Coordinates of C-alpha atoms and ligand atoms in Angstrom, one line a residue:
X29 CA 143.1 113.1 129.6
X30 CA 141.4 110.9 131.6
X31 CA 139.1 113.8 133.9
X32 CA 139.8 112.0 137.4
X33 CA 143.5 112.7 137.3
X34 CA 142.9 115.8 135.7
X35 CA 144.2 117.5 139.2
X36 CA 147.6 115.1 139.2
X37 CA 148.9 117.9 136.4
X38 CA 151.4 119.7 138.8
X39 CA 152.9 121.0 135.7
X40 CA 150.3 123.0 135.2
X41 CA 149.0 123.6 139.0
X42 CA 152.7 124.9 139.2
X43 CA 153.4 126.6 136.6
X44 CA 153.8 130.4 137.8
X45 CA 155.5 129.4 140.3
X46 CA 159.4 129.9 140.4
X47 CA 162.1 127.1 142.2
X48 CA 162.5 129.0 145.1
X49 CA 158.2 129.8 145.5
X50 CA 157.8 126.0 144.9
X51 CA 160.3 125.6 147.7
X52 CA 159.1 127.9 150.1
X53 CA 155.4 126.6 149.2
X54 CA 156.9 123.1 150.2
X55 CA 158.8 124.8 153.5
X56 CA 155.6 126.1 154.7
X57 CA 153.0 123.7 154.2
X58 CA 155.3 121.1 156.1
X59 CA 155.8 123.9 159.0
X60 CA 151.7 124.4 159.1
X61 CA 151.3 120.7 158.7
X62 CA 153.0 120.4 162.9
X63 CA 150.1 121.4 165.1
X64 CA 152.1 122.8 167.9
X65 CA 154.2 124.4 165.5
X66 CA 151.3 126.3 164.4
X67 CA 150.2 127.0 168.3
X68 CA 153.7 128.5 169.3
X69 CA 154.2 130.2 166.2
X70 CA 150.6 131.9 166.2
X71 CA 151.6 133.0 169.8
X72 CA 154.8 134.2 169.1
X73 CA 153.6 136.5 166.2
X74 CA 150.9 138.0 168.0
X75 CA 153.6 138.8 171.0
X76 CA 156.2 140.1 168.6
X77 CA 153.2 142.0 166.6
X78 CA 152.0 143.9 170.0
X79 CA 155.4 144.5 171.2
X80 CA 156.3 145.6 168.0
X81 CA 159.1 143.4 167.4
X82 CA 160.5 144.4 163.7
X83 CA 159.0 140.8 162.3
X84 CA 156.8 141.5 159.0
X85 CA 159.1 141.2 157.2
X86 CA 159.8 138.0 158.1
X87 CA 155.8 137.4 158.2
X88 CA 156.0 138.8 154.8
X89 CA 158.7 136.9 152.9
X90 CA 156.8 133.7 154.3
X91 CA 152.9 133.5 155.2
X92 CA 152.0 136.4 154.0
X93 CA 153.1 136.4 150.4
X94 CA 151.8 132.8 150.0
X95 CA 148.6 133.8 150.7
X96 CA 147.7 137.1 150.2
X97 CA 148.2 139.1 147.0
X98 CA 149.9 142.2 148.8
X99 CA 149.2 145.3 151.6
X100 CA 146.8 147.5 148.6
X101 CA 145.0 146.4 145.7
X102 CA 148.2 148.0 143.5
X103 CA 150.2 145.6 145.3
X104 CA 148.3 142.6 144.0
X105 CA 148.1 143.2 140.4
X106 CA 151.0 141.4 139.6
X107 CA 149.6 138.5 140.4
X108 CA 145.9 139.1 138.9
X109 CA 147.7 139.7 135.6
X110 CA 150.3 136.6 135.9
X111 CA 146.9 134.3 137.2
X112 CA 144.8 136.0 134.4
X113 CA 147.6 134.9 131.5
X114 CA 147.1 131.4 132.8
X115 CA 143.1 131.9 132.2
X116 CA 142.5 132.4 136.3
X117 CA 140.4 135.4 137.3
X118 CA 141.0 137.3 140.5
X119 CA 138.5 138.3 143.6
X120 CA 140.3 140.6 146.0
X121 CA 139.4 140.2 149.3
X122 CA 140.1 142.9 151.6
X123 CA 140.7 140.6 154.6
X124 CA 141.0 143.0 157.4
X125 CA 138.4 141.3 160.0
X126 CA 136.6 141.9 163.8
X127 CA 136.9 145.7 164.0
X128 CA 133.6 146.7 165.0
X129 CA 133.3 150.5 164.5
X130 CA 131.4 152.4 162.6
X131 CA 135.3 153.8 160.7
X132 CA 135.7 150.2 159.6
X133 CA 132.9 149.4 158.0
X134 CA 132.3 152.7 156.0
X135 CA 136.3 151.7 155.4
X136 CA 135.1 148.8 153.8
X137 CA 132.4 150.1 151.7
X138 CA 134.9 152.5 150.5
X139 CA 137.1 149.2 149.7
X140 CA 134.4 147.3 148.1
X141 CA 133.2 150.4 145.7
X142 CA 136.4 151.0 144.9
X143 CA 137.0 147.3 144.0
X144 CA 133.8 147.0 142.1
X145 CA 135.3 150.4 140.0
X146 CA 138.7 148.5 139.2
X147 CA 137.3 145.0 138.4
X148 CA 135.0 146.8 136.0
X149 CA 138.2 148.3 134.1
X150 CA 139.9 144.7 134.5
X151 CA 138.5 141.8 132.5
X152 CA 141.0 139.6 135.1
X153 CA 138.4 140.7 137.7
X154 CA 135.2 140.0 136.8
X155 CA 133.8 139.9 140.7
X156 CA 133.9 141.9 144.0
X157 CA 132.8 140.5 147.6
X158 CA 132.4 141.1 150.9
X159 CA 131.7 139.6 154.1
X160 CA 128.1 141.0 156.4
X161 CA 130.3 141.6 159.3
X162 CA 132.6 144.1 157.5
X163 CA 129.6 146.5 156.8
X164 CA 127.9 146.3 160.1
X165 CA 128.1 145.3 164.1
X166 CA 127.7 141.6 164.8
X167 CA 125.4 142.0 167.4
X168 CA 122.7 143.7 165.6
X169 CA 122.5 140.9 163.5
X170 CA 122.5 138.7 165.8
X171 CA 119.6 140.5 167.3
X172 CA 117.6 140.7 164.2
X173 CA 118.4 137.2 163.4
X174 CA 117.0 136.5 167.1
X175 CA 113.8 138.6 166.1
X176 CA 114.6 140.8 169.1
X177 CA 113.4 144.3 169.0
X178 CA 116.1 147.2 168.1
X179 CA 116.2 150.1 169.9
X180 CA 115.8 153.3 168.1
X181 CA 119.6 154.3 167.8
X182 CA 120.1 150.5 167.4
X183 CA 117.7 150.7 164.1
X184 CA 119.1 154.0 163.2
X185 CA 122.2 152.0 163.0
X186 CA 120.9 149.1 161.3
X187 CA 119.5 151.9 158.4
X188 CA 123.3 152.5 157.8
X189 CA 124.1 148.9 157.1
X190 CA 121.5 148.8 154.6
X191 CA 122.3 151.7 153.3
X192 CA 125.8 150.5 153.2
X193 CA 124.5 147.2 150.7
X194 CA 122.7 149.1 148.5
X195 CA 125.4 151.3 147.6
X196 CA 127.3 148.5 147.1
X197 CA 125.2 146.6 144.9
X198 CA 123.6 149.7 142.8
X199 CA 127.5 149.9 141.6
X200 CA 127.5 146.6 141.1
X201 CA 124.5 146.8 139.3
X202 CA 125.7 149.9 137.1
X203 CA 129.1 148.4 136.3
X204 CA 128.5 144.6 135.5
X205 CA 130.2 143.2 138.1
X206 CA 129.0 140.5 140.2
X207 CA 129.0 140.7 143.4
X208 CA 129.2 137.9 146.0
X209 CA 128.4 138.1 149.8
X210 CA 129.8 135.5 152.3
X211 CA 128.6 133.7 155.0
X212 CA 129.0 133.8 158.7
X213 CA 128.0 132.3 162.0
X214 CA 124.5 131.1 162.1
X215 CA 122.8 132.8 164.8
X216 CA 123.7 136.1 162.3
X217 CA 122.9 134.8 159.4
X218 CA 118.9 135.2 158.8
X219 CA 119.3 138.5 159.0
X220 CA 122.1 138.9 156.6
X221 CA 119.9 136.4 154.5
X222 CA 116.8 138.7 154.3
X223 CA 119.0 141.5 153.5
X224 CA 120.9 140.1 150.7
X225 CA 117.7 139.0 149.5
X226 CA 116.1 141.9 149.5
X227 CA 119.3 143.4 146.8
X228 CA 118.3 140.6 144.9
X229 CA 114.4 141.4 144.7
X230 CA 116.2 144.6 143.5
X231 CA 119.5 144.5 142.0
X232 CA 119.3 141.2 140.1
X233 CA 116.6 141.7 137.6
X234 CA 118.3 140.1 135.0
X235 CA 121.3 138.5 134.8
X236 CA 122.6 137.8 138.6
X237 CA 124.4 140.5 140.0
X238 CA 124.3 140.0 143.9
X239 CA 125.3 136.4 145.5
X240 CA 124.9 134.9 148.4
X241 CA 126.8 132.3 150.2
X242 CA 125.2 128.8 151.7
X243 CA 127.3 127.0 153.9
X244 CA 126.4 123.4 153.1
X245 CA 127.7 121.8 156.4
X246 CA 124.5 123.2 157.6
X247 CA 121.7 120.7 157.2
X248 CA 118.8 123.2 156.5
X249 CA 120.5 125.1 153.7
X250 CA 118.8 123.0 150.8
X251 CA 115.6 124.2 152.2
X252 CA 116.6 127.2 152.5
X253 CA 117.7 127.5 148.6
X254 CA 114.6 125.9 147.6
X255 CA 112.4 128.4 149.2
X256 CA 113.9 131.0 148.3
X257 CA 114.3 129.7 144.4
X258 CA 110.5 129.7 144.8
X259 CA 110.0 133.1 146.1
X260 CA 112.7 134.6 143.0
X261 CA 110.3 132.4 140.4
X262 CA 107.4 134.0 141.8
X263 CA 108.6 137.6 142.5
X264 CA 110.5 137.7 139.5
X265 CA 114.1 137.6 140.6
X266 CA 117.2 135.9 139.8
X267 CA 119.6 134.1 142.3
X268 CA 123.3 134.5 142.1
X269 CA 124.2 131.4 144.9
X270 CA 128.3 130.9 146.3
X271 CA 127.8 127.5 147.8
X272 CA 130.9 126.3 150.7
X273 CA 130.8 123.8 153.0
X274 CA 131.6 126.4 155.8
X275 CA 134.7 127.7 157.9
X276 CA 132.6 127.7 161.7
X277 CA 132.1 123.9 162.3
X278 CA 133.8 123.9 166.0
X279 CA 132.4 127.1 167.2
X280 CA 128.9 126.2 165.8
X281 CA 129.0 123.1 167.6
X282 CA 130.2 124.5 170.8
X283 CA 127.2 127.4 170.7
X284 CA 124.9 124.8 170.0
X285 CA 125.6 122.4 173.0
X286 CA 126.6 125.1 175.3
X287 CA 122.7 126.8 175.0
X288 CA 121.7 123.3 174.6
X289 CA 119.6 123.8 170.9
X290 CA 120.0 121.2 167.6
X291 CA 123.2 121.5 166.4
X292 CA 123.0 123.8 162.8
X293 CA 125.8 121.1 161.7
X294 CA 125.3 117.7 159.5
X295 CA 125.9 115.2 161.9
X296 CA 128.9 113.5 159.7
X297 CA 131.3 114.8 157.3
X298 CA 129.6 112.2 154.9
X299 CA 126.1 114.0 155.8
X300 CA 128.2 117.1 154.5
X301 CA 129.2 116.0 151.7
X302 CA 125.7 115.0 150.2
X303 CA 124.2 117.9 151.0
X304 CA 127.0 119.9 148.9
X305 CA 127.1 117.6 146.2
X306 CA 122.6 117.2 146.3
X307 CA 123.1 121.3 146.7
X308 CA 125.0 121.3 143.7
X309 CA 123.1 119.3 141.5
X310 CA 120.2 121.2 142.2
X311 CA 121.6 124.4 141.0
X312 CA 123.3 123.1 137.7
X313 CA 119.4 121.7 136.9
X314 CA 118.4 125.3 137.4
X315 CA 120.8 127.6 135.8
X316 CA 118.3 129.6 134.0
X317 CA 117.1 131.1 137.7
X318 CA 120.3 130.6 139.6
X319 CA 123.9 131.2 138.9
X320 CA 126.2 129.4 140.7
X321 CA 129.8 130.0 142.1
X322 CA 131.7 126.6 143.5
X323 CA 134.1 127.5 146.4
X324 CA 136.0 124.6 147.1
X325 CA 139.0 123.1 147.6
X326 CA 137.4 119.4 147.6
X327 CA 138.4 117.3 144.4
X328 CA 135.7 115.1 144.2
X329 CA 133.4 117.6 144.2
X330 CA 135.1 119.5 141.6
X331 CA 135.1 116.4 139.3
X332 CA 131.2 116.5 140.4
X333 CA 130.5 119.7 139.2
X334 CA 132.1 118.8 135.9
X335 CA 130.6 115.7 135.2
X336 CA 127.2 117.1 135.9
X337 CA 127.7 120.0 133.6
X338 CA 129.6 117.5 131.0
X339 CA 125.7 115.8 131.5
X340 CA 123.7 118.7 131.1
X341 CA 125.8 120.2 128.3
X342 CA 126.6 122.9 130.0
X343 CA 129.3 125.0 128.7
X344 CA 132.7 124.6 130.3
X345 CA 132.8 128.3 129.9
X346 CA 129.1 129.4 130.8
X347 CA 129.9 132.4 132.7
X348 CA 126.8 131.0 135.3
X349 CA 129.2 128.5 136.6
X350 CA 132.1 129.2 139.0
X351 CA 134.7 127.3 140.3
X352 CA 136.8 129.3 143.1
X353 CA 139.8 128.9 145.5
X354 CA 141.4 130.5 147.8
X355 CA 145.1 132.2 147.0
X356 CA 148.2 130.1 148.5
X357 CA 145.9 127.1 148.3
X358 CA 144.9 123.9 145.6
X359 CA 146.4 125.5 142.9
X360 CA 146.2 122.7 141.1
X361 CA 142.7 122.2 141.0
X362 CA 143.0 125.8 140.0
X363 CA 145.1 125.6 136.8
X364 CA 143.9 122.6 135.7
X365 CA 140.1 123.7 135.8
X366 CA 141.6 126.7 133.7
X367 CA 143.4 124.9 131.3
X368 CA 140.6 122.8 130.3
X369 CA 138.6 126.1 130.0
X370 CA 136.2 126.4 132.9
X371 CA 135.9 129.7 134.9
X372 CA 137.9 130.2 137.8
X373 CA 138.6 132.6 140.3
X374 CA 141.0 132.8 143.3
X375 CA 140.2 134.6 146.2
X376 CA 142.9 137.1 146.8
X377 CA 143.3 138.6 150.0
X378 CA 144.7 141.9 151.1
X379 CA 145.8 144.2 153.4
X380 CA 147.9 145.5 156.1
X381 CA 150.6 142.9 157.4
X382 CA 149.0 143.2 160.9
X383 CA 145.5 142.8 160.1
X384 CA 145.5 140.4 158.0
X385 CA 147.2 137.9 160.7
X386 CA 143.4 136.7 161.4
X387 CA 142.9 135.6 158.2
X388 CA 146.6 134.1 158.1
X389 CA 146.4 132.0 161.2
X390 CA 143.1 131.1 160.3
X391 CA 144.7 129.2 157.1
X392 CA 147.5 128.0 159.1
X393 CA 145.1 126.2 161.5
X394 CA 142.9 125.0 158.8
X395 CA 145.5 123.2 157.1
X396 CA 146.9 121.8 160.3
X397 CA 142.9 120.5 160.9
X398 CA 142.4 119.6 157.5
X399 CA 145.4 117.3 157.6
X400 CA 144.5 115.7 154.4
X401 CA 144.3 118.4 152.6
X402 CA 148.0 119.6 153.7
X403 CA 149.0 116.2 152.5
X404 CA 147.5 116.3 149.5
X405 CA 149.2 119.9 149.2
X406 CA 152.8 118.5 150.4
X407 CA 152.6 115.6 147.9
X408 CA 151.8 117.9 145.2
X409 CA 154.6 120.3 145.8
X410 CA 156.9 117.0 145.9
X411 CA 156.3 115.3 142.8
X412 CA 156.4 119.0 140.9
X413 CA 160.0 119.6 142.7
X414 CA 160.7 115.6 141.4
X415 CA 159.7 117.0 138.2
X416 CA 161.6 119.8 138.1
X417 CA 164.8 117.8 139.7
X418 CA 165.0 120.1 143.0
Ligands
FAD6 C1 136.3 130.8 147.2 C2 135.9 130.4 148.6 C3 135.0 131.2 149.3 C4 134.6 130.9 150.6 N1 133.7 131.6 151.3 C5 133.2 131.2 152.5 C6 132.2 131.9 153.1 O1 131.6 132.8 152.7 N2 131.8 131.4 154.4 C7 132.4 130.3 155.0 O2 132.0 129.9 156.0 N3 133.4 129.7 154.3 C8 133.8 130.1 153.1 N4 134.9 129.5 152.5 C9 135.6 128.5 153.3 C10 135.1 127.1 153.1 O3 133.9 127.0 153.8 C11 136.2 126.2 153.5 O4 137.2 126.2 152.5 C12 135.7 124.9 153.8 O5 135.4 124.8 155.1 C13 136.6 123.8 153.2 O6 135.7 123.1 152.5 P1 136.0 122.4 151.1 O7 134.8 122.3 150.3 O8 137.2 122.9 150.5 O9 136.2 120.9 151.6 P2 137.0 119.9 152.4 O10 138.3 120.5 152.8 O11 136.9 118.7 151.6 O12 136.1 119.7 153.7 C14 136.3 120.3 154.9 C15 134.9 120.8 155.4 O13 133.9 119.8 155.5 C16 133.1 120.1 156.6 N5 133.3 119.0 157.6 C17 134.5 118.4 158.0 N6 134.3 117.5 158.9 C18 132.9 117.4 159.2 C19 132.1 116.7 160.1 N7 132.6 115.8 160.9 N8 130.8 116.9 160.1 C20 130.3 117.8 159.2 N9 131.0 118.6 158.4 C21 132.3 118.4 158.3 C22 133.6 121.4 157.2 O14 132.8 122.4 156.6 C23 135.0 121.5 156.8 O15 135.5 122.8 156.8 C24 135.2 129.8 151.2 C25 136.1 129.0 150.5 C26 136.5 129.3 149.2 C27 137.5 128.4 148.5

């Protein structure tokens, strides 16, 4: 098969999914595709939500089961295994988001150890992850990232986060599991940066254990890599590295013209683009020091990656190379990576109906954004229906 229409295989990008999924796939991508559809709905849920309206179930049968895996990580493994007999690997996600006490995030350390236990027993979960903001308050790393000075209860606090990555990754470390670490709003990030680097110095000694994430619609991130791929070479560490293009772009710009600095942001979705595919490049030409884990839902970046490593005779199957997705969405760059025998692994969110819905609308309004990509998605989901004769 010729490799750029390697993703036109809806066969395949379909396959675990039943007539009446592949329908309702079809149903709700059109729905998410009207903007003000989205808008009202969004609004609606949260009223019905707070009023407690009895609508999850409804929430359930629809958004929620397309794009999350279940309410508990018991609740997912019917789809890890059904992905995993298809050749795709699972990352739960525990997708709860923005509750800023000290019970959440010792909630989600709890999660993520508990995670990192179970993908060690699974061979369909090879990874664990978590997001900075989950395991400690926004605002101190915004304030470290500022280079402001903590108070003492502040650093006392700040201890506790650290606390809360080492334990983390020292399980990580003990079990084999990699462990990848996302990214967030810039003006937190250099702190979440020097802390993820600091696991590195000690966690990945050998093979990569600890990610991070670079959000390559930032235009100093490929500095940022290189620097820091100087620093492991000299210090003796290795890099695990999650590259994205980055979920932020509006409110990023908005920060950044309302307190009147440089905008973080390539200036064009073209400058975006290079920088992800230059980002990219760089990394394949350096697997020995860095490992690298693709999360994208762009094609021609995905036929990038592949022709590069196709170049470099790289291994489809060299576990330092990544591709990743999100669940509910391009499952057919997905399955088709798969079948050809690259690794991939889905992103598969979890949790409570109700606290997920930030996550969930956040997918909604990206794919009314991203209108191409709901396009592509709709088109897809047609011409496998075709197919099928529904
Ligand atoms: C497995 C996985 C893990 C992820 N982890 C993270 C994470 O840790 N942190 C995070 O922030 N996001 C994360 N994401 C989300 C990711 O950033 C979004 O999926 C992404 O925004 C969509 O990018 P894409 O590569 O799929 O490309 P596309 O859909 O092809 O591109 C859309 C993206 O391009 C960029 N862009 C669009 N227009 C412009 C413009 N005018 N100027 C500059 N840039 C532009 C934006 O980043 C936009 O989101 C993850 C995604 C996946 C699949």
């Amino acid at each position: 098969m010729n490799k750029k229409n390697l993703f036109d295989n809806t066969e395949i990008a379909f396959q675990l999914k039943s007539d009446s999924e592949l329908e309702r796939a079809y149903f709700l991508f059109k729905m998410i595709s009207h903007e003000n559809l989205v808008r009202i709905g969004t609004a609606a849920t949260n009223f019905a939500l707070k009023a407690h309206l009895p609508v999850e179930g409804l929430i359930r049968s629809t958004v929620f089961d397309h794009f999350c895996g279940g309410v508990n990580e018991e609740d997912c493994l019917p789809v890890i295994d059904k992905m995993y007999e298809k050749g795709v690997s699972s990352v739960l996600d525990y997708s709860v988001e923005g509750q800023e006490i000290e019970s959440s995030f010792e909630a989600a350390v709890e999660k993520t150890l508990k995670i990192i236990n179970f993908a060690h027993e699974k061979d369909a979960m090879p990874i664990a992850v978590f997001k900075p903001t989950g395991f400690g308050p926004f605002h101190l790393y915004e304030k470290k990232s500022a280079g402001e000075p903590l108070t003492s209860e502040e650093a006392k606090e700040w201890d506790k986060v650290v606390e809360r990555y080492h334990k983390v990754c020292k399980l990580a470390k003990e079990k084999g599991v990699e462990l990848l670490i996302d990214a967030e709003e810039s003006w937190m990030q250099d702190a979440a940066d020097d802390l993820v680097e600091e696991m590195m110095r000690i966690y990945n000694t050998g093979i990569p254990i600890v990610y991070n994430t670079i959000q390559l619609y930032r235009w100093d991130r490929l500095d940022y890599l290189e620097q820091l791929h100087q620093r492991a070479k000299k210090q003796g560490f290795t890099i695990g590295m999650k590259i994205v293009r980055g979920a932020y772009m509006e409110k990023e710009r908005e920060r950044a013209k309302e307190k009147g600095y440089r905008s973080p942001i390539c200036e064009s979705r073209q400058a975006t683009d290079d920088v992800f595919n230059k980002t990219m490049t760089y990394i394949l030409e350096n697997l020995n020091d860095i490992s690298l884990f693709i999360g994208t839902h762009n094609e021609d970046s995905s036929y990038l990656a592949m022709e590069i490593m196709d170049n470099l005779n790289i291994s489809k199957s060299d576990n330092r190379v990544w591709f990743g997705q999100l669940y509910g969405m391009s499952d057919h760059i997905s399955f088709n990576l798969a079948d050809q025998g690259y690794n991939v692994a889905k992103y598969v969110p979890f949790g409570p109906v109700k606290d997920v819905m930030p996550y969930l609308i956040r997918r909604a309004e990206e794919n009314t954004s991203v209108a191409g990509q709901t396009n592509r998605e709709l088109n897809l989901l047609k011409t496998e229906k075709e197919r099928r004769g529904l």
